[in-house]
Coordinates of C-alpha atoms in Angstrom, one line a residue:
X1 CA 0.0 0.0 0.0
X2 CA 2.8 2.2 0.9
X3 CA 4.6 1.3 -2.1
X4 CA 1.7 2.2 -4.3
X5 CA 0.9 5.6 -2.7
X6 CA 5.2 6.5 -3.3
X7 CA 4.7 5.6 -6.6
X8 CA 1.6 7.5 -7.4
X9 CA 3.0 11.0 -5.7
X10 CA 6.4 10.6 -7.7
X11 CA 4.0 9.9 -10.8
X12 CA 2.5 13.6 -10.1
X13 CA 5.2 15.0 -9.2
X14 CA 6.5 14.3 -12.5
X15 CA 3.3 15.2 -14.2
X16 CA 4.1 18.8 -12.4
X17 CA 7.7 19.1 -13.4
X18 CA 6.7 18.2 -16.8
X19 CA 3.9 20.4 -16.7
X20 CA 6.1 23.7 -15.6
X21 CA 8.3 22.8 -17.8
X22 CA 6.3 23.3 -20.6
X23 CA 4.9 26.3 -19.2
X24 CA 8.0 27.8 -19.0
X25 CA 9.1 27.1 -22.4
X26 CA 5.9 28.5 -24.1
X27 CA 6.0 31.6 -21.7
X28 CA 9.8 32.0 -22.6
X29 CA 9.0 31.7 -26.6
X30 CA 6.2 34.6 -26.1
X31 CA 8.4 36.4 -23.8
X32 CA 11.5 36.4 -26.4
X33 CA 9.0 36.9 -29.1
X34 CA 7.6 40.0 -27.4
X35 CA 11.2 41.3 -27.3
X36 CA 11.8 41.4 -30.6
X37 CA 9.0 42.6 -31.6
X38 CA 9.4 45.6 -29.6
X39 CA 13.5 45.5 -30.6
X40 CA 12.1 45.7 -34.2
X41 CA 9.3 48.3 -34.0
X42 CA 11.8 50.2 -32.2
X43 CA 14.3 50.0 -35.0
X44 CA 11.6 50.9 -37.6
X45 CA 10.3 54.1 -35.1
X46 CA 13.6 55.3 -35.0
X47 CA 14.2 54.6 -39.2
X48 CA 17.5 52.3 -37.7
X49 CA 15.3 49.5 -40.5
X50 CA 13.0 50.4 -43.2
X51 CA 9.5 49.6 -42.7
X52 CA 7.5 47.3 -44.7
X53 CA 4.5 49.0 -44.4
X54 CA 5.6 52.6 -44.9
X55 CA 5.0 54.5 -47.7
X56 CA 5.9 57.7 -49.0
X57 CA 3.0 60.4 -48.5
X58 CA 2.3 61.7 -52.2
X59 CA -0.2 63.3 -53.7
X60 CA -1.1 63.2 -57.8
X61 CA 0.7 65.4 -60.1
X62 CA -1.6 67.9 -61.0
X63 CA -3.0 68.2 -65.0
X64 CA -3.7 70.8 -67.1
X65 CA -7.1 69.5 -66.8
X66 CA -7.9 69.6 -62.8
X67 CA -6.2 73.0 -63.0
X68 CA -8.7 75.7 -63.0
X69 CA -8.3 78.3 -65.8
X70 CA -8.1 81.6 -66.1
X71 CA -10.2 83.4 -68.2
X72 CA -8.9 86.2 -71.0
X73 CA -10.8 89.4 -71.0
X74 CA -12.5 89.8 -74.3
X75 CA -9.6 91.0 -76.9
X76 CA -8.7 94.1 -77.2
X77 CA -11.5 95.3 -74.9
X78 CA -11.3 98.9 -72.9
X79 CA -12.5 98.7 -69.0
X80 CA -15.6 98.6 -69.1
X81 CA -17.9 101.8 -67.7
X82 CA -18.0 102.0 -63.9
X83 CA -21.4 103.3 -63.9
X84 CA -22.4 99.8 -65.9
X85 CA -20.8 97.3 -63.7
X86 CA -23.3 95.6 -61.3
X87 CA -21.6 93.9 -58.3
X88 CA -22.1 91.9 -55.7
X89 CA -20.1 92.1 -53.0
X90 CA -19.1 89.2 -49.9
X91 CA -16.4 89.0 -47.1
X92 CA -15.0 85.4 -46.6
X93 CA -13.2 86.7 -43.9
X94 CA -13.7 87.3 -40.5
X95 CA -13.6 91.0 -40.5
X96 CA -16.8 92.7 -39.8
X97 CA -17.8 95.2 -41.8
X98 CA -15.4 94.2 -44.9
X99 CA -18.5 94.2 -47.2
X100 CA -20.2 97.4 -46.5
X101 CA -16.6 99.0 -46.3
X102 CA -15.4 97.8 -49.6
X103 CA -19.0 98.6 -51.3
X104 CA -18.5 102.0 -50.3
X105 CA -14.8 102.2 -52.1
X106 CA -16.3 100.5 -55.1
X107 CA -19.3 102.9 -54.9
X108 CA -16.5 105.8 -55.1
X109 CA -15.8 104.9 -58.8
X110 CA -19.3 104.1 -59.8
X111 CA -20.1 100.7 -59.6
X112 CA -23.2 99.9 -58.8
X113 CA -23.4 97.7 -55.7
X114 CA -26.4 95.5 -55.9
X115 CA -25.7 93.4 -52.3
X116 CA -23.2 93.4 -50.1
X117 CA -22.6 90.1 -47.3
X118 CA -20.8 87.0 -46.0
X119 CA -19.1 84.6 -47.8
X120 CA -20.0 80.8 -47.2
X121 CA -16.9 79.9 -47.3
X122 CA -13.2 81.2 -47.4
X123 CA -10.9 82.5 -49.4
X124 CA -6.7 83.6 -48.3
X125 CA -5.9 85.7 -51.2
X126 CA -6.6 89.3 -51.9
X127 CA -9.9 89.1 -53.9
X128 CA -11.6 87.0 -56.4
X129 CA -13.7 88.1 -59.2
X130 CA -16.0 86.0 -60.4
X131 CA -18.1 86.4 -63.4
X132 CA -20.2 84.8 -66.6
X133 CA -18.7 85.4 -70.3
X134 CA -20.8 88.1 -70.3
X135 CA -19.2 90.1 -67.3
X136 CA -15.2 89.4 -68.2
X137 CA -15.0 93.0 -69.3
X138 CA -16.8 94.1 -66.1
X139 CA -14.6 91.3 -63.7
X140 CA -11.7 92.3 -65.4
X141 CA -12.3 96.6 -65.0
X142 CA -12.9 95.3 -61.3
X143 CA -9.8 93.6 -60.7
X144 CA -8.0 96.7 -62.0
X145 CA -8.5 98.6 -59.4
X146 CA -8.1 96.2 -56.6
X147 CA -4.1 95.2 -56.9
X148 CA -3.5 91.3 -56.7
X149 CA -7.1 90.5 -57.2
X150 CA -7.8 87.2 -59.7
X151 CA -10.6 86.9 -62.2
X152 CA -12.8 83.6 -62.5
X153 CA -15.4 82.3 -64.9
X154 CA -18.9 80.7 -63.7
X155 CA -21.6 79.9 -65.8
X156 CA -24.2 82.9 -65.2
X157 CA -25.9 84.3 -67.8
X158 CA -25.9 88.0 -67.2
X159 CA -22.9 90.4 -66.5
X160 CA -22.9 91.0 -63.0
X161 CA -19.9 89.9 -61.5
X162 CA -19.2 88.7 -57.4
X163 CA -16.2 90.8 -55.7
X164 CA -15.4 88.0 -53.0
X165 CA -12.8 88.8 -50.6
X166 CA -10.2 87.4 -49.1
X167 CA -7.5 87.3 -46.1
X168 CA -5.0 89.5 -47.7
X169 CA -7.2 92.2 -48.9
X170 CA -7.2 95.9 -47.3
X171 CA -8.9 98.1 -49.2
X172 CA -9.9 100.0 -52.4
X173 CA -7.8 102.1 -53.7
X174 CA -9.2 106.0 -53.9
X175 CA -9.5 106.9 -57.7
X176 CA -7.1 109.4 -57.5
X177 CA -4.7 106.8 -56.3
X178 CA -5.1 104.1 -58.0
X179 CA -3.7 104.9 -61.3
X180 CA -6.6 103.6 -63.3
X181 CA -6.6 104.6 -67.5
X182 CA -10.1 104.1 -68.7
X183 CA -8.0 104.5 -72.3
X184 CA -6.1 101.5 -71.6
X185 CA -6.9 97.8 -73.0
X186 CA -7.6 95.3 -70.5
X187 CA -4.2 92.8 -70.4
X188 CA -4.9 89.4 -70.2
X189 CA -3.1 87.4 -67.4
X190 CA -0.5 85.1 -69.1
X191 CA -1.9 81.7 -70.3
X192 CA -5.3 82.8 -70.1
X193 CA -7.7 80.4 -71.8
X194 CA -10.0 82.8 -74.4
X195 CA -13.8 82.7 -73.7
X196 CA -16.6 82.8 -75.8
X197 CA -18.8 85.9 -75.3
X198 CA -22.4 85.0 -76.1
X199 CA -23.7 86.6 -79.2
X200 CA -26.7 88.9 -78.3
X201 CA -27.4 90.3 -82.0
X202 CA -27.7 86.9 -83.5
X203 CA -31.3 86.8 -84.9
X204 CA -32.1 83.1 -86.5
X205 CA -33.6 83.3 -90.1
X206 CA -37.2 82.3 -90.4
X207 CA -37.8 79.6 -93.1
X208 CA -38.2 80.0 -96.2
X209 CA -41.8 80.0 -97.4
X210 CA -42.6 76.8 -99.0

């Protein structure tokens, strides 16, 4: 009986050795395994190795055809009368009173200010004139007064045009200082893309009588 109990508590025992044993191996595998993960990350965070997953942060080259372009002023066209220039005026900044401040300098020269509010959105440069084929002449009279303003086309029909300001503007010019020669062709911006201006006069023949 006593023989049989020995045997059966060294038999455990062994089962336990074994059993810690194996426990220890498989811990020590993770734990070493752990290590060089981390040994390896570290060498990757610290650009020691390159990383396998990295790439370079790169954006498309742009194309003639996602950049937006620049309208021409009609050819050889003088600014256009100040008195016949509708235009509405909006502040995408965060300056209040730009609007109302700048109608009043356009006003000075004759432009006829049909609203004046806030942008929806926002816009860092000086100004931005926006206008229809028919307004280029108008935008373009605009922007000739307000230094480092740009011109853009929309689709509108009519020839009002949108004075849309921006971060860097200040203010308009006084007329006496602003140099302005009504005489003067407007000069396209280089590589301006030419626009066509709708054709008012056309007048479509009536059939002939049959």
């Amino acid at each position: 009986m006593t023989t049989d109990l020995t045997e059966a508590q060294r038999r455990r025992a062994a089962r336990r050795r074994h059993l810690q044993q194996r426990q220890t191996l498989i811990f020590g595998i993770l734990i070493t395994a752990m290590v060089a993960v981390a040994l390896v990350a570290a060498a990757m965070w610290g650009g020691v190795i390159p990383s396998p997953f990295a790439r370079p942060f790169s954006s498309p080259e742009p194309t003639d055809a996602e950049a937006p372009a620049v309208p021409c002023p009609p050819a050889d066209a003088l600014p256009a009368p100040f008195p016949e220039i509708n235009a509405n005026v909006y502040n995408a900044t965060d300056q209040s009173g730009l609007a109302a401040r700048t109608a009043r300098g356009l006003a000075q020269y004759g432009v006829v200010i049909a609203q004046e509010s806030n942008y929806g959105g926002s816009f860092e440069g000086v100004a931005d004139i926006v206008a229809g084929p028919r307004g280029l002449q108008a935008a373009y009279t605009v922007a000739a007064i307000i230094p480092g303003s740009t011109v853009s086309l929309d689709g509108r029909d009519d020839a009002t045009v949108d004075v849309i300001l921006g971060g860097a503007f200040s203010e308009v010019p006084a007329p006496e200082a602003a140099g302005f020669d009504p005489d003067e062709p407007l000069a396209p911006p280089p590589g301006c893309s030419p626009v066509t201006v709708p054709d008012d006069d056309v007048v479509e023949e009536a059939p002939a009588a049959g």
